[in-house]
């Protein structure tokens, strides 16, 4: 099935999430860096139980994803696979991600909006931000959000 084309990050995301979710992990983001030469596939992941990611988690996840990528061969030629914890600019893709970070600032882009503001509230799939004293409520999935400040403790 490999026609020597690099699969897009959506395909890679689905492939990695299919391997990691049964192990208790969630894929937050997949990026293919340096696509022209020797690509680096960077997978940001989190634990479904919301505990901090450990080195052991990253090693186990890397082995599992590496084995699946070897089996499926989604990228032509040589590449490097890197798994990492969400970090300071963690992608926020589900309502629960916003809920965990209420009070912290998020960078929001899309659905006609571009702002950085504190997450004020979450109700179902609706996330409300405090944009300069005004409430702006958006539906998860209609915009991109990333954490814009690092929490002082794990959330």
PDB file of C-alpha atoms in Angstrom:
ATOM      1  CA  UNK A   1       0.000   0.000   0.000  1.00  0.00           C
ATOM      2  CA  UNK A   2       2.992   2.305   0.397  1.00  0.00           C
ATOM      3  CA  UNK A   3       3.428   4.302  -2.768  1.00  0.00           C
ATOM      4  CA  UNK A   4       6.537   6.080  -1.477  1.00  0.00           C
ATOM      5  CA  UNK A   5       4.489   9.077  -0.417  1.00  0.00           C
ATOM      6  CA  UNK A   6       4.608  10.462   3.085  1.00  0.00           C
ATOM      7  CA  UNK A   7       1.223  10.118   4.736  1.00  0.00           C
ATOM      8  CA  UNK A   8      -0.207  13.319   6.132  1.00  0.00           C
ATOM      9  CA  UNK A   9      -0.211  14.039   9.848  1.00  0.00           C
ATOM     10  CA  UNK A  10      -3.934  13.158  10.108  1.00  0.00           C
ATOM     11  CA  UNK A  11      -3.194   9.598   8.950  1.00  0.00           C
ATOM     12  CA  UNK A  12      -0.193   9.386  11.284  1.00  0.00           C
ATOM     13  CA  UNK A  13      -2.314  10.761  14.152  1.00  0.00           C
ATOM     14  CA  UNK A  14      -4.965   8.066  13.614  1.00  0.00           C
ATOM     15  CA  UNK A  15      -2.310   5.342  13.318  1.00  0.00           C
ATOM     16  CA  UNK A  16      -0.494   6.414  16.518  1.00  0.00           C
ATOM     17  CA  UNK A  17      -3.719   6.964  18.473  1.00  0.00           C
ATOM     18  CA  UNK A  18      -4.951   3.497  17.470  1.00  0.00           C
ATOM     19  CA  UNK A  19      -1.828   1.992  19.069  1.00  0.00           C
ATOM     20  CA  UNK A  20      -1.596   4.254  22.122  1.00  0.00           C
ATOM     21  CA  UNK A  21      -5.238   4.603  23.233  1.00  0.00           C
ATOM     22  CA  UNK A  22      -5.546   0.912  24.283  1.00  0.00           C
ATOM     23  CA  UNK A  23      -2.354   1.435  26.345  1.00  0.00           C
ATOM     24  CA  UNK A  24      -3.950   4.359  28.211  1.00  0.00           C
ATOM     25  CA  UNK A  25      -2.501   7.250  26.199  1.00  0.00           C
ATOM     26  CA  UNK A  26      -3.950   9.943  23.970  1.00  0.00           C
ATOM     27  CA  UNK A  27      -2.258  11.488  20.943  1.00  0.00           C
ATOM     28  CA  UNK A  28      -2.590  15.274  21.146  1.00  0.00           C
ATOM     29  CA  UNK A  29      -0.614  16.313  18.110  1.00  0.00           C
ATOM     30  CA  UNK A  30       1.518  14.856  15.307  1.00  0.00           C
ATOM     31  CA  UNK A  31       3.970  16.942  13.317  1.00  0.00           C
ATOM     32  CA  UNK A  32       6.258  15.902  10.499  1.00  0.00           C
ATOM     33  CA  UNK A  33       9.308  18.142  10.679  1.00  0.00           C
ATOM     34  CA  UNK A  34      12.047  18.444   8.046  1.00  0.00           C
ATOM     35  CA  UNK A  35       9.853  16.700   5.420  1.00  0.00           C
ATOM     36  CA  UNK A  36      12.214  17.131   2.471  1.00  0.00           C
ATOM     37  CA  UNK A  37      15.253  15.392   3.895  1.00  0.00           C
ATOM     38  CA  UNK A  38      15.229  12.907   6.778  1.00  0.00           C
ATOM     39  CA  UNK A  39      11.862  13.606   8.384  1.00  0.00           C
ATOM     40  CA  UNK A  40      11.252  13.655  12.113  1.00  0.00           C
ATOM     41  CA  UNK A  41       7.804  12.536  13.252  1.00  0.00           C
ATOM     42  CA  UNK A  42       7.031  14.259  16.564  1.00  0.00           C
ATOM     43  CA  UNK A  43       4.095  12.859  18.528  1.00  0.00           C
ATOM     44  CA  UNK A  44       2.822  14.766  21.565  1.00  0.00           C
ATOM     45  CA  UNK A  45       0.921  12.501  23.911  1.00  0.00           C
ATOM     46  CA  UNK A  46      -0.794  12.535  27.267  1.00  0.00           C
ATOM     47  CA  UNK A  47      -2.087   9.921  29.673  1.00  0.00           C
ATOM     48  CA  UNK A  48      -5.825   9.242  29.610  1.00  0.00           C
ATOM     49  CA  UNK A  49      -5.808   9.018  33.422  1.00  0.00           C
ATOM     50  CA  UNK A  50      -4.441  12.614  33.468  1.00  0.00           C
ATOM     51  CA  UNK A  51      -1.360  11.672  35.497  1.00  0.00           C
ATOM     52  CA  UNK A  52       2.008  13.207  34.541  1.00  0.00           C
ATOM     53  CA  UNK A  53       3.842  11.543  31.644  1.00  0.00           C
ATOM     54  CA  UNK A  54       6.920   9.624  32.828  1.00  0.00           C
ATOM     55  CA  UNK A  55      10.058   8.591  30.973  1.00  0.00           C
ATOM     56  CA  UNK A  56       8.751   5.013  31.193  1.00  0.00           C
ATOM     57  CA  UNK A  57       5.498   6.107  29.494  1.00  0.00           C
ATOM     58  CA  UNK A  58       7.449   7.712  26.656  1.00  0.00           C
ATOM     59  CA  UNK A  59       9.648   4.631  26.230  1.00  0.00           C
ATOM     60  CA  UNK A  60       6.685   2.220  26.200  1.00  0.00           C
ATOM     61  CA  UNK A  61       4.741   4.435  23.787  1.00  0.00           C
ATOM     62  CA  UNK A  62       7.767   4.854  21.533  1.00  0.00           C
ATOM     63  CA  UNK A  63       8.256   1.076  21.312  1.00  0.00           C
ATOM     64  CA  UNK A  64       4.556   0.495  20.540  1.00  0.00           C
ATOM     65  CA  UNK A  65       4.302   3.238  17.898  1.00  0.00           C
ATOM     66  CA  UNK A  66       7.680   2.295  16.422  1.00  0.00           C
ATOM     67  CA  UNK A  67       6.562  -1.322  15.970  1.00  0.00           C
ATOM     68  CA  UNK A  68       3.301  -0.257  14.311  1.00  0.00           C
ATOM     69  CA  UNK A  69       5.053   2.251  12.030  1.00  0.00           C
ATOM     70  CA  UNK A  70       7.540  -0.476  11.051  1.00  0.00           C
ATOM     71  CA  UNK A  71       4.626  -2.797  10.250  1.00  0.00           C
ATOM     72  CA  UNK A  72       2.546  -0.267   8.298  1.00  0.00           C
ATOM     73  CA  UNK A  73       5.510   1.691   6.834  1.00  0.00           C
ATOM     74  CA  UNK A  74       3.617   5.012   6.594  1.00  0.00           C
ATOM     75  CA  UNK A  75       6.664   7.097   5.644  1.00  0.00           C
ATOM     76  CA  UNK A  76       8.926   6.501   2.690  1.00  0.00           C
ATOM     77  CA  UNK A  77      12.637   6.185   3.458  1.00  0.00           C
ATOM     78  CA  UNK A  78      14.349   6.833   6.755  1.00  0.00           C
ATOM     79  CA  UNK A  79      12.796   8.941   9.451  1.00  0.00           C
ATOM     80  CA  UNK A  80      13.148   9.526  13.173  1.00  0.00           C
ATOM     81  CA  UNK A  81      10.267   9.035  15.598  1.00  0.00           C
ATOM     82  CA  UNK A  82      10.085  11.222  18.716  1.00  0.00           C
ATOM     83  CA  UNK A  83       7.437  11.019  21.415  1.00  0.00           C
ATOM     84  CA  UNK A  84       7.082  13.805  23.945  1.00  0.00           C
ATOM     85  CA  UNK A  85       4.839  15.011  26.735  1.00  0.00           C
ATOM     86  CA  UNK A  86       2.525  17.941  25.966  1.00  0.00           C
ATOM     87  CA  UNK A  87       4.842  20.665  27.270  1.00  0.00           C
ATOM     88  CA  UNK A  88       4.080  24.355  27.713  1.00  0.00           C
ATOM     89  CA  UNK A  89       2.267  24.836  24.391  1.00  0.00           C
ATOM     90  CA  UNK A  90       0.068  21.754  24.776  1.00  0.00           C
ATOM     91  CA  UNK A  91      -2.665  21.404  22.174  1.00  0.00           C
ATOM     92  CA  UNK A  92      -6.166  21.613  23.635  1.00  0.00           C
ATOM     93  CA  UNK A  93      -8.423  19.439  21.500  1.00  0.00           C
ATOM     94  CA  UNK A  94     -11.222  18.218  23.788  1.00  0.00           C
ATOM     95  CA  UNK A  95     -13.554  19.951  26.244  1.00  0.00           C
ATOM     96  CA  UNK A  96     -11.833  18.058  29.068  1.00  0.00           C
ATOM     97  CA  UNK A  97      -8.487  19.595  28.105  1.00  0.00           C
ATOM     98  CA  UNK A  98      -9.970  23.087  28.589  1.00  0.00           C
ATOM     99  CA  UNK A  99     -11.689  22.049  31.808  1.00  0.00           C
ATOM    100  CA  UNK A 100      -8.353  20.915  33.276  1.00  0.00           C
ATOM    101  CA  UNK A 101      -6.784  24.297  32.446  1.00  0.00           C
ATOM    102  CA  UNK A 102      -9.548  26.710  33.591  1.00  0.00           C
ATOM    103  CA  UNK A 103      -8.006  30.007  34.698  1.00  0.00           C
ATOM    104  CA  UNK A 104      -4.949  29.649  32.482  1.00  0.00           C
ATOM    105  CA  UNK A 105      -4.480  31.478  29.192  1.00  0.00           C
ATOM    106  CA  UNK A 106      -5.039  29.740  25.887  1.00  0.00           C
ATOM    107  CA  UNK A 107      -4.053  30.871  22.395  1.00  0.00           C
ATOM    108  CA  UNK A 108      -7.086  30.535  20.138  1.00  0.00           C
ATOM    109  CA  UNK A 109      -7.147  30.638  16.330  1.00  0.00           C
ATOM    110  CA  UNK A 110      -9.984  29.915  13.919  1.00  0.00           C
ATOM    111  CA  UNK A 111     -13.749  30.315  13.569  1.00  0.00           C
ATOM    112  CA  UNK A 112     -13.175  34.031  12.943  1.00  0.00           C
ATOM    113  CA  UNK A 113     -11.172  34.468  16.139  1.00  0.00           C
ATOM    114  CA  UNK A 114      -7.532  35.077  17.025  1.00  0.00           C
ATOM    115  CA  UNK A 115      -6.792  35.856  20.674  1.00  0.00           C
ATOM    116  CA  UNK A 116      -4.936  34.794  23.796  1.00  0.00           C
ATOM    117  CA  UNK A 117      -7.150  34.823  26.871  1.00  0.00           C
ATOM    118  CA  UNK A 118      -7.915  32.960  30.099  1.00  0.00           C
ATOM    119  CA  UNK A 119     -10.215  29.943  29.934  1.00  0.00           C
ATOM    120  CA  UNK A 120     -13.218  30.993  32.013  1.00  0.00           C
ATOM    121  CA  UNK A 121     -15.662  28.079  31.863  1.00  0.00           C
ATOM    122  CA  UNK A 122     -16.558  24.855  30.065  1.00  0.00           C
ATOM    123  CA  UNK A 123     -20.126  23.670  29.543  1.00  0.00           C
ATOM    124  CA  UNK A 124     -20.418  20.516  27.444  1.00  0.00           C
ATOM    125  CA  UNK A 125     -18.572  21.296  24.209  1.00  0.00           C
ATOM    126  CA  UNK A 126     -18.752  25.079  24.795  1.00  0.00           C
ATOM    127  CA  UNK A 127     -15.649  26.842  26.078  1.00  0.00           C
ATOM    128  CA  UNK A 128     -15.879  30.416  27.346  1.00  0.00           C
ATOM    129  CA  UNK A 129     -12.849  32.704  27.325  1.00  0.00           C
ATOM    130  CA  UNK A 130     -12.452  36.079  29.055  1.00  0.00           C
ATOM    131  CA  UNK A 131     -11.308  38.259  26.159  1.00  0.00           C
ATOM    132  CA  UNK A 132     -10.611  41.703  27.609  1.00  0.00           C
ATOM    133  CA  UNK A 133     -13.561  41.486  29.998  1.00  0.00           C
ATOM    134  CA  UNK A 134     -15.949  40.133  27.343  1.00  0.00           C
ATOM    135  CA  UNK A 135     -17.099  36.515  27.298  1.00  0.00           C
ATOM    136  CA  UNK A 136     -16.361  34.714  24.032  1.00  0.00           C
ATOM    137  CA  UNK A 137     -17.860  31.225  23.818  1.00  0.00           C
ATOM    138  CA  UNK A 138     -16.718  28.795  21.129  1.00  0.00           C
ATOM    139  CA  UNK A 139     -17.505  25.176  20.328  1.00  0.00           C
ATOM    140  CA  UNK A 140     -14.694  22.635  20.671  1.00  0.00           C
ATOM    141  CA  UNK A 141     -13.649  21.434  17.223  1.00  0.00           C
ATOM    142  CA  UNK A 142     -14.385  24.725  15.435  1.00  0.00           C
ATOM    143  CA  UNK A 143     -11.099  26.375  16.442  1.00  0.00           C
ATOM    144  CA  UNK A 144      -7.522  25.524  17.391  1.00  0.00           C
ATOM    145  CA  UNK A 145      -6.394  26.045  20.961  1.00  0.00           C
ATOM    146  CA  UNK A 146      -3.026  25.752  22.675  1.00  0.00           C
ATOM    147  CA  UNK A 147      -2.082  26.436  26.255  1.00  0.00           C
ATOM    148  CA  UNK A 148      -0.338  29.814  26.415  1.00  0.00           C
ATOM    149  CA  UNK A 149       1.009  29.613  29.965  1.00  0.00           C
ATOM    150  CA  UNK A 150       2.473  26.737  31.897  1.00  0.00           C
ATOM    151  CA  UNK A 151       0.555  25.581  34.978  1.00  0.00           C
ATOM    152  CA  UNK A 152       2.445  25.808  38.277  1.00  0.00           C
ATOM    153  CA  UNK A 153       1.566  22.148  38.954  1.00  0.00           C
ATOM    154  CA  UNK A 154       0.332  19.161  36.960  1.00  0.00           C
ATOM    155  CA  UNK A 155      -3.370  19.395  36.077  1.00  0.00           C
TER     156      UNK A 155
END
